[in-house]
């Protein structure tokens, strides 16, 4: 039970003699801390993108999956009759939970973003829209279209599939892009830390040679490098996460009229996910530095 705390304590406290091998400051120290901080900052936004697109795909799917629109175009004087006929037909259609004709004000509100608030709806031959809410089992779209052709020839059914599927596919690809970005950020962090560790080991080649003469094992020397670079990565990643979270908090809050770009943030328990980034950065730095130390020390033989 006491082994793990002892190992963690030794890793954090370190060995004073071994730590002298690793430069406490300088180019490699600054590079490691800055790289980990910058990559953590970018990872915050990649994570926010992935989560936001996931929410977006769910919202699009929920909004469009169980709703349809019926558009009626009829000659003057027949609009009310065909609208009433369509509503009667829909009420007897299995899978249709409710159907209602949109008012002139509601249709005007739909057109307002494109034509402005002063559009004379009553003077234009605008089709009548009927909003259809489906049950969980939905309805037979092909059968309903055949019935509409016979009873309401001016009606066109839109079941929203042609809108929903491309939107969900786009959201899914954006979410995948976010996770791929996180993997690339981790790979870039590992590469930069590996280069910094190699530079630090090469710069201290003479000190390492002296330590070997007095009996120091390569594992002892490598442990000092691994510890120092891992802690630097943890510190840099923590700073990057704090800066990234602050930047996310400054983004506009999610608003219906703002769409996707105003909802690029975290919600609920997802605010805890960024806390995983510093430990992950430390793990990446640990393995990258250990690999670099072993390889470089073997080349210095």
PDB file of C-alpha atoms in Angstrom, residues 60-71 90 93 95-96 129-135 137-145 148 155-168:
ATOM      1  CA  UNK A  60     -29.737  18.354 -35.316  1.00  0.00           C
ATOM      2  CA  UNK A  61     -30.756  14.735 -35.096  1.00  0.00           C
ATOM      3  CA  UNK A  62     -33.313  15.396 -32.357  1.00  0.00           C
ATOM      4  CA  UNK A  63     -34.768  18.454 -34.066  1.00  0.00           C
ATOM      5  CA  UNK A  64     -35.173  16.889 -37.476  1.00  0.00           C
ATOM      6  CA  UNK A  65     -35.573  13.174 -36.832  1.00  0.00           C
ATOM      7  CA  UNK A  66     -39.225  13.271 -35.758  1.00  0.00           C
ATOM      8  CA  UNK A  67     -40.568  16.227 -37.691  1.00  0.00           C
ATOM      9  CA  UNK A  68     -41.643  16.828 -41.275  1.00  0.00           C
ATOM     10  CA  UNK A  69     -43.023  19.663 -43.348  1.00  0.00           C
ATOM     11  CA  UNK A  70     -45.863  19.605 -45.834  1.00  0.00           C
ATOM     12  CA  UNK A  71     -45.887  22.389 -48.419  1.00  0.00           C
ATOM     13  CA  UNK A  90     -52.642  13.559 -41.689  1.00  0.00           C
ATOM     14  CA  UNK A  93     -52.136   8.611 -40.907  1.00  0.00           C
ATOM     15  CA  UNK A  95     -47.171   7.452 -37.203  1.00  0.00           C
ATOM     16  CA  UNK A  96     -48.272  11.097 -37.281  1.00  0.00           C
ATOM     17  CA  UNK A 129     -46.727  25.117 -44.617  1.00  0.00           C
ATOM     18  CA  UNK A 130     -47.951  22.371 -42.316  1.00  0.00           C
ATOM     19  CA  UNK A 131     -45.758  21.233 -39.445  1.00  0.00           C
ATOM     20  CA  UNK A 132     -45.877  17.471 -38.794  1.00  0.00           C
ATOM     21  CA  UNK A 133     -44.721  15.861 -35.561  1.00  0.00           C
ATOM     22  CA  UNK A 134     -44.083  12.134 -35.814  1.00  0.00           C
ATOM     23  CA  UNK A 135     -44.380   9.372 -33.245  1.00  0.00           C
ATOM     24  CA  UNK A 137     -42.435   4.657 -34.923  1.00  0.00           C
ATOM     25  CA  UNK A 138     -42.724   7.393 -37.589  1.00  0.00           C
ATOM     26  CA  UNK A 139     -44.865   6.957 -40.711  1.00  0.00           C
ATOM     27  CA  UNK A 140     -44.641   5.477 -44.178  1.00  0.00           C
ATOM     28  CA  UNK A 141     -43.389   8.426 -46.221  1.00  0.00           C
ATOM     29  CA  UNK A 142     -43.873   6.709 -49.589  1.00  0.00           C
ATOM     30  CA  UNK A 143     -47.445   5.694 -48.730  1.00  0.00           C
ATOM     31  CA  UNK A 144     -48.285   9.174 -47.456  1.00  0.00           C
ATOM     32  CA  UNK A 145     -47.003  10.763 -50.667  1.00  0.00           C
ATOM     33  CA  UNK A 148     -51.437  13.127 -50.935  1.00  0.00           C
ATOM     34  CA  UNK A 155     -48.885  19.081 -51.566  1.00  0.00           C
ATOM     35  CA  UNK A 156     -45.154  18.289 -51.325  1.00  0.00           C
ATOM     36  CA  UNK A 157     -43.867  16.268 -48.347  1.00  0.00           C
ATOM     37  CA  UNK A 158     -40.414  16.988 -46.954  1.00  0.00           C
ATOM     38  CA  UNK A 159     -39.372  14.412 -44.330  1.00  0.00           C
ATOM     39  CA  UNK A 160     -36.096  16.299 -43.633  1.00  0.00           C
ATOM     40  CA  UNK A 161     -33.875  13.307 -44.470  1.00  0.00           C
ATOM     41  CA  UNK A 162     -32.045  15.232 -47.168  1.00  0.00           C
ATOM     42  CA  UNK A 163     -31.254  17.927 -44.601  1.00  0.00           C
ATOM     43  CA  UNK A 164     -30.513  15.768 -41.572  1.00  0.00           C
ATOM     44  CA  UNK A 165     -28.073  13.275 -43.036  1.00  0.00           C
ATOM     45  CA  UNK A 166     -25.585  15.761 -44.569  1.00  0.00           C
ATOM     46  CA  UNK A 167     -25.660  17.870 -41.398  1.00  0.00           C
ATOM     47  CA  UNK A 168     -25.043  14.864 -39.163  1.00  0.00           C
TER      48      UNK A 168
END
